[in-house]
mmCIF file of C-alpha atoms in Angstrom:
data_model
loop_
_atom_site.group_PDB
_atom_site.id
_atom_site.type_symbol
_atom_site.label_atom_id
_atom_site.label_comp_id
_atom_site.label_asym_id
_atom_site.label_seq_id
_atom_site.Cartn_x
_atom_site.Cartn_y
_atom_site.Cartn_z
ATOM 1 C CA UNK A 1 0.082 -0.098 0.182
ATOM 2 C CA UNK A 2 1.284 3.305 -0.871
ATOM 3 C CA UNK A 3 1.146 6.498 1.734
ATOM 4 C CA UNK A 4 2.279 9.125 -0.899
ATOM 5 C CA UNK A 5 4.147 10.055 -4.035
ATOM 6 C CA UNK A 6 6.519 12.471 -4.137
ATOM 7 C CA UNK A 7 7.013 13.713 -7.807
ATOM 8 C CA UNK A 8 6.115 16.334 -10.783
ATOM 9 C CA UNK A 9 2.490 16.663 -11.768
ATOM 10 C CA UNK A 10 2.973 16.232 -15.461
ATOM 11 C CA UNK A 11 -0.473 15.964 -16.505
ATOM 12 C CA UNK A 12 -3.824 17.367 -15.078
ATOM 13 C CA UNK A 13 -7.073 16.271 -16.626
ATOM 14 C CA UNK A 14 -10.805 16.906 -15.094
ATOM 15 C CA UNK A 15 -10.510 13.772 -13.379
ATOM 16 C CA UNK A 16 -7.166 12.957 -12.593
ATOM 17 C CA UNK A 17 -3.423 13.785 -12.085
ATOM 18 C CA UNK A 18 -0.380 11.950 -13.534
ATOM 19 C CA UNK A 19 2.268 12.227 -11.188
ATOM 20 C CA UNK A 20 5.990 11.464 -12.639
ATOM 21 C CA UNK A 21 8.014 9.823 -9.810
ATOM 22 C CA UNK A 22 11.498 8.772 -11.160
ATOM 23 C CA UNK A 23 10.278 8.385 -14.466
ATOM 24 C CA UNK A 24 6.780 6.357 -13.674
ATOM 25 C CA UNK A 25 3.674 8.017 -14.249
ATOM 26 C CA UNK A 26 1.360 7.321 -11.924
ATOM 27 C CA UNK A 27 -2.421 8.100 -12.735
ATOM 28 C CA UNK A 28 -4.081 9.406 -9.708
ATOM 29 C CA UNK A 29 -7.842 9.918 -9.483
ATOM 30 C CA UNK A 30 -8.247 13.352 -7.423
ATOM 31 C CA UNK A 31 -11.189 15.711 -6.380
ATOM 32 C CA UNK A 32 -9.949 19.052 -7.596
ATOM 33 C CA UNK A 33 -7.360 18.408 -10.334
ATOM 34 C CA UNK A 34 -6.679 22.072 -10.969
ATOM 35 C CA UNK A 35 -5.866 22.776 -7.566
ATOM 36 C CA UNK A 36 -2.447 20.805 -8.078
ATOM 37 C CA UNK A 37 0.413 22.825 -9.672
ATOM 38 C CA UNK A 38 1.420 21.366 -13.112
ATOM 39 C CA UNK A 39 5.258 20.724 -13.474
ATOM 40 C CA UNK A 40 5.719 21.205 -9.904
ATOM 41 C CA UNK A 41 7.578 18.680 -7.659
ATOM 42 C CA UNK A 42 5.021 18.101 -4.785
ATOM 43 C CA UNK A 43 3.845 15.195 -2.217
ATOM 44 C CA UNK A 44 0.351 13.657 -3.128
ATOM 45 C CA UNK A 45 -1.018 11.386 -0.431
ATOM 46 C CA UNK A 46 -2.665 8.584 -2.010
ATOM 47 C CA UNK A 47 -5.058 5.594 -1.203
ATOM 48 C CA UNK A 48 -5.158 2.442 -3.319
ATOM 49 C CA UNK A 49 -8.114 0.836 -3.849
ATOM 50 C CA UNK A 50 -7.926 -2.725 -5.195
ATOM 51 C CA UNK A 51 -10.814 -4.662 -6.696
ATOM 52 C CA UNK A 52 -11.169 -7.807 -8.655
ATOM 53 C CA UNK A 53 -10.394 -5.927 -12.200
ATOM 54 C CA UNK A 54 -9.065 -2.793 -11.304
ATOM 55 C CA UNK A 55 -6.552 -0.848 -9.267
ATOM 56 C CA UNK A 56 -7.018 2.646 -8.696
ATOM 57 C CA UNK A 57 -5.048 5.629 -6.900
ATOM 58 C CA UNK A 58 -6.956 8.332 -5.157
ATOM 59 C CA UNK A 59 -4.778 11.316 -4.324
ATOM 60 C CA UNK A 60 -4.987 14.076 -1.648
ATOM 61 C CA UNK A 61 -3.033 17.368 -0.880
ATOM 62 C CA UNK A 62 -3.015 16.799 2.630
ATOM 63 C CA UNK A 63 -2.805 13.452 5.028
ATOM 64 C CA UNK A 64 -6.189 14.941 6.713
ATOM 65 C CA UNK A 65 -7.909 14.637 3.569
ATOM 66 C CA UNK A 66 -7.055 11.402 3.005
ATOM 67 C CA UNK A 67 -7.990 10.225 6.475
ATOM 68 C CA UNK A 68 -11.335 12.011 5.922
ATOM 69 C CA UNK A 69 -11.745 9.988 2.493
ATOM 70 C CA UNK A 70 -10.924 6.668 4.590
ATOM 71 C CA UNK A 71 -13.262 7.360 7.004
ATOM 72 C CA UNK A 72 -16.050 8.387 4.363
ATOM 73 C CA UNK A 73 -15.124 4.627 2.718
ATOM 74 C CA UNK A 74 -16.078 2.962 6.056
ATOM 75 C CA UNK A 75 -20.048 4.333 5.677
ATOM 76 C CA UNK A 76 -22.258 1.928 4.105
ATOM 77 C CA UNK A 77 -22.927 2.735 0.836
ATOM 78 C CA UNK A 78 -20.242 5.070 0.105
ATOM 79 C CA UNK A 79 -17.542 3.864 -2.454
ATOM 80 C CA UNK A 80 -14.405 5.672 -3.427
ATOM 81 C CA UNK A 81 -15.970 7.869 -6.409
ATOM 82 C CA UNK A 82 -18.587 9.197 -3.892
ATOM 83 C CA UNK A 83 -16.217 10.025 -1.463
ATOM 84 C CA UNK A 84 -13.653 11.802 -3.603
ATOM 85 C CA UNK A 85 -17.114 13.902 -4.792
ATOM 86 C CA UNK A 86 -17.757 14.820 -1.244
ATOM 87 C CA UNK A 87 -14.285 15.865 -0.978
ATOM 88 C CA UNK A 88 -14.038 17.939 -4.009
ATOM 89 C CA UNK A 89 -15.798 20.894 -1.724
ATOM 90 C CA UNK A 90 -12.881 22.620 0.064
ATOM 91 C CA UNK A 91 -15.078 23.199 3.073
ATOM 92 C CA UNK A 92 -14.128 20.137 5.052
ATOM 93 C CA UNK A 93 -14.988 21.984 8.051
ATOM 94 C CA UNK A 94 -18.480 22.268 7.030
ATOM 95 C CA UNK A 95 -18.614 18.659 6.243
ATOM 96 C CA UNK A 96 -17.490 17.843 9.467
ATOM 97 C CA UNK A 97 -19.913 20.149 11.534
ATOM 98 C CA UNK A 98 -22.819 18.832 9.353
ATOM 99 C CA UNK A 99 -21.897 15.562 10.334
ATOM 100 C CA UNK A 100 -21.678 16.253 14.085
ATOM 101 C CA UNK A 101 -24.528 18.138 14.077
ATOM 102 C CA UNK A 102 -27.090 15.832 12.190
ATOM 103 C CA UNK A 103 -27.411 18.143 9.068
ATOM 104 C CA UNK A 104 -28.980 16.216 6.457
ATOM 105 C CA UNK A 105 -29.854 18.844 4.207
ATOM 106 C CA UNK A 106 -26.301 20.006 3.996
ATOM 107 C CA UNK A 107 -25.150 16.571 2.874
ATOM 108 C CA UNK A 108 -27.893 15.969 0.823
ATOM 109 C CA UNK A 109 -26.045 18.752 -1.533
ATOM 110 C CA UNK A 110 -23.525 16.348 -2.442
ATOM 111 C CA UNK A 111 -23.691 14.341 -5.841
ATOM 112 C CA UNK A 112 -25.604 10.908 -5.305
ATOM 113 C CA UNK A 113 -26.255 11.449 -1.545
ATOM 114 C CA UNK A 114 -29.935 11.166 -0.969
ATOM 115 C CA UNK A 115 -31.627 11.424 2.556
ATOM 116 C CA UNK A 116 -30.769 7.604 3.471
ATOM 117 C CA UNK A 117 -26.992 7.892 2.251
ATOM 118 C CA UNK A 118 -26.746 11.686 4.637
ATOM 119 C CA UNK A 119 -28.284 9.573 7.845
ATOM 120 C CA UNK A 120 -25.806 6.508 6.892
ATOM 121 C CA UNK A 121 -22.911 9.181 6.842
ATOM 122 C CA UNK A 122 -23.922 10.726 10.233
ATOM 123 C CA UNK A 123 -24.813 7.429 11.752
ATOM 124 C CA UNK A 124 -21.328 5.884 10.723
ATOM 125 C CA UNK A 125 -19.168 8.862 11.403
ATOM 126 C CA UNK A 126 -20.716 11.283 14.007
ATOM 127 C CA UNK A 127 -18.264 11.933 16.877
ATOM 128 C CA UNK A 128 -15.421 9.846 14.749
ATOM 129 C CA UNK A 129 -14.222 12.990 12.548
ATOM 130 C CA UNK A 130 -13.828 16.338 14.097
ATOM 131 C CA UNK A 131 -12.186 19.819 12.855
ATOM 132 C CA UNK A 132 -8.466 19.661 12.157
ATOM 133 C CA UNK A 133 -6.812 21.029 15.096
ATOM 134 C CA UNK A 134 -3.166 22.662 15.231
ATOM 135 C CA UNK A 135 -1.424 19.309 15.421
ATOM 136 C CA UNK A 136 -3.026 18.367 12.061
ATOM 137 C CA UNK A 137 -5.026 15.703 13.327
ATOM 138 C CA UNK A 138 -8.822 14.918 12.466
ATOM 139 C CA UNK A 139 -9.612 14.129 16.202
ATOM 140 C CA UNK A 140 -10.774 16.780 18.293
ATOM 141 C CA UNK A 141 -8.548 16.154 21.128
ATOM 142 C CA UNK A 142 -7.344 19.030 23.059
ATOM 143 C CA UNK A 143 -3.796 18.886 22.951
ATOM 144 C CA UNK A 144 -1.389 18.749 25.658
ATOM 145 C CA UNK A 145 1.924 20.165 25.656
ATOM 146 C CA UNK A 146 3.578 16.663 25.963
ATOM 147 C CA UNK A 147 4.143 15.074 22.337
ATOM 148 C CA UNK A 148 4.315 11.638 23.548
ATOM 149 C CA UNK A 149 1.025 11.804 25.322
ATOM 150 C CA UNK A 150 -0.703 13.543 22.301
ATOM 151 C CA UNK A 151 0.499 10.784 20.074
ATOM 152 C CA UNK A 152 -0.272 8.124 22.373
ATOM 153 C CA UNK A 153 -4.091 9.626 22.454
ATOM 154 C CA UNK A 154 -4.017 9.715 18.950
ATOM 155 C CA UNK A 155 -2.907 6.116 18.736
ATOM 156 C CA UNK A 156 -5.631 4.886 21.218
ATOM 157 C CA UNK A 157 -8.143 6.351 18.908
ATOM 158 C CA UNK A 158 -6.535 4.966 16.046
ATOM 159 C CA UNK A 159 -6.981 1.256 17.745
ATOM 160 C CA UNK A 160 -10.656 1.994 17.815
ATOM 161 C CA UNK A 161 -11.268 3.411 21.095
ATOM 162 C CA UNK A 162 -13.879 6.331 21.145
ATOM 163 C CA UNK A 163 -12.757 9.828 21.769
ATOM 164 C CA UNK A 164 -15.116 10.295 24.762
ATOM 165 C CA UNK A 165 -13.408 7.098 26.280
ATOM 166 C CA UNK A 166 -9.811 8.459 25.595
ATOM 167 C CA UNK A 167 -10.301 12.098 26.683
ATOM 168 C CA UNK A 168 -11.297 10.642 30.120
ATOM 169 C CA UNK A 169 -7.951 9.082 30.305
ATOM 170 C CA UNK A 170 -6.008 12.571 29.684
ATOM 171 C CA UNK A 171 -5.660 13.879 32.954
ATOM 172 C CA UNK A 172 -4.424 10.420 34.712
ATOM 173 C CA UNK A 173 -1.910 9.752 31.893
ATOM 174 C CA UNK A 174 -0.923 13.453 32.035
ATOM 175 C CA UNK A 175 -0.239 12.884 35.930
ATOM 176 C CA UNK A 176 2.842 10.424 34.590
ATOM 177 C CA UNK A 177 5.856 12.318 33.353
ATOM 178 C CA UNK A 178 8.767 11.379 31.439
ATOM 179 C CA UNK A 179 7.445 8.698 29.624
ATOM 180 C CA UNK A 180 7.654 7.598 26.018
ATOM 181 C CA UNK A 181 4.568 7.285 23.578
ATOM 182 C CA UNK A 182 4.554 3.407 23.974
ATOM 183 C CA UNK A 183 4.655 3.765 27.879
ATOM 184 C CA UNK A 184 1.715 6.087 27.698
ATOM 185 C CA UNK A 185 -0.288 3.716 25.181
ATOM 186 C CA UNK A 186 0.323 0.750 27.392
ATOM 187 C CA UNK A 187 -0.969 2.790 30.382
ATOM 188 C CA UNK A 188 -3.902 3.969 28.683
ATOM 189 C CA UNK A 189 -4.711 0.526 27.419
ATOM 190 C CA UNK A 190 -4.560 -0.764 31.160
ATOM 191 C CA UNK A 191 -6.972 2.160 32.204
ATOM 192 C CA UNK A 192 -9.307 1.382 29.284
ATOM 193 C CA UNK A 193 -9.449 -2.303 30.320
ATOM 194 C CA UNK A 194 -10.170 -1.526 34.108
ATOM 195 C CA UNK A 195 -12.760 1.058 33.213
#
C-alpha cells in the first residue's frame, strides 16, 4: 500500500492527475485536479483501491484529506467515487460540522447523496471525525504540551477506542511524566481495560 507519491505533476485532466516519480507516471484520481500545480514537484497522499479487475489510486493534497476520505469509505453505501465527490468541496469543516450536528440537508447537496445516504454518513461518522486542530489531526482532542502523550492518545483512537473514552484518560495519563509514547499507550490500554 502506498502512503504518498513525491514527484512532479506532469498532466492535469478533469478527473485525474499524472504524477511522475523517477520516470514512472502514476495516474491518480483526485477531487480537484486543477488545485495541483503542473510541472511542480509535490507530495500527493494516496490511497490504493484494489478490486477484482482494477487498481486505482486516489490522491489528496493533505494527509488530513486522505484520513477523511478513508472515514467516508467506512460508511455503508459510500464508495471511492462518492467519497471523492464529497471531498471536492474545500469546506471540510462544514462537512465535519454537518456530520456532527445531524445536518442532513447539507449532506444531501453532494452528488448521489440522498436522505438515506446522508443519514448513514451521520450514523457511521458522528463523533468520529472532528475539525482539524493545530497538530493536524482530525480528532478533536485538546492537545497537551506533551507530544508523547498526544501521540499516544491519537494511537488509542486509531485502535478503535472512542474519543470520549480517550478524553477521560488524559488527566490520569498527564500525571505520569517522563514517559515514551509506547509507555503512555500501555498505561492507557490498562486504564481502558479496567473501565
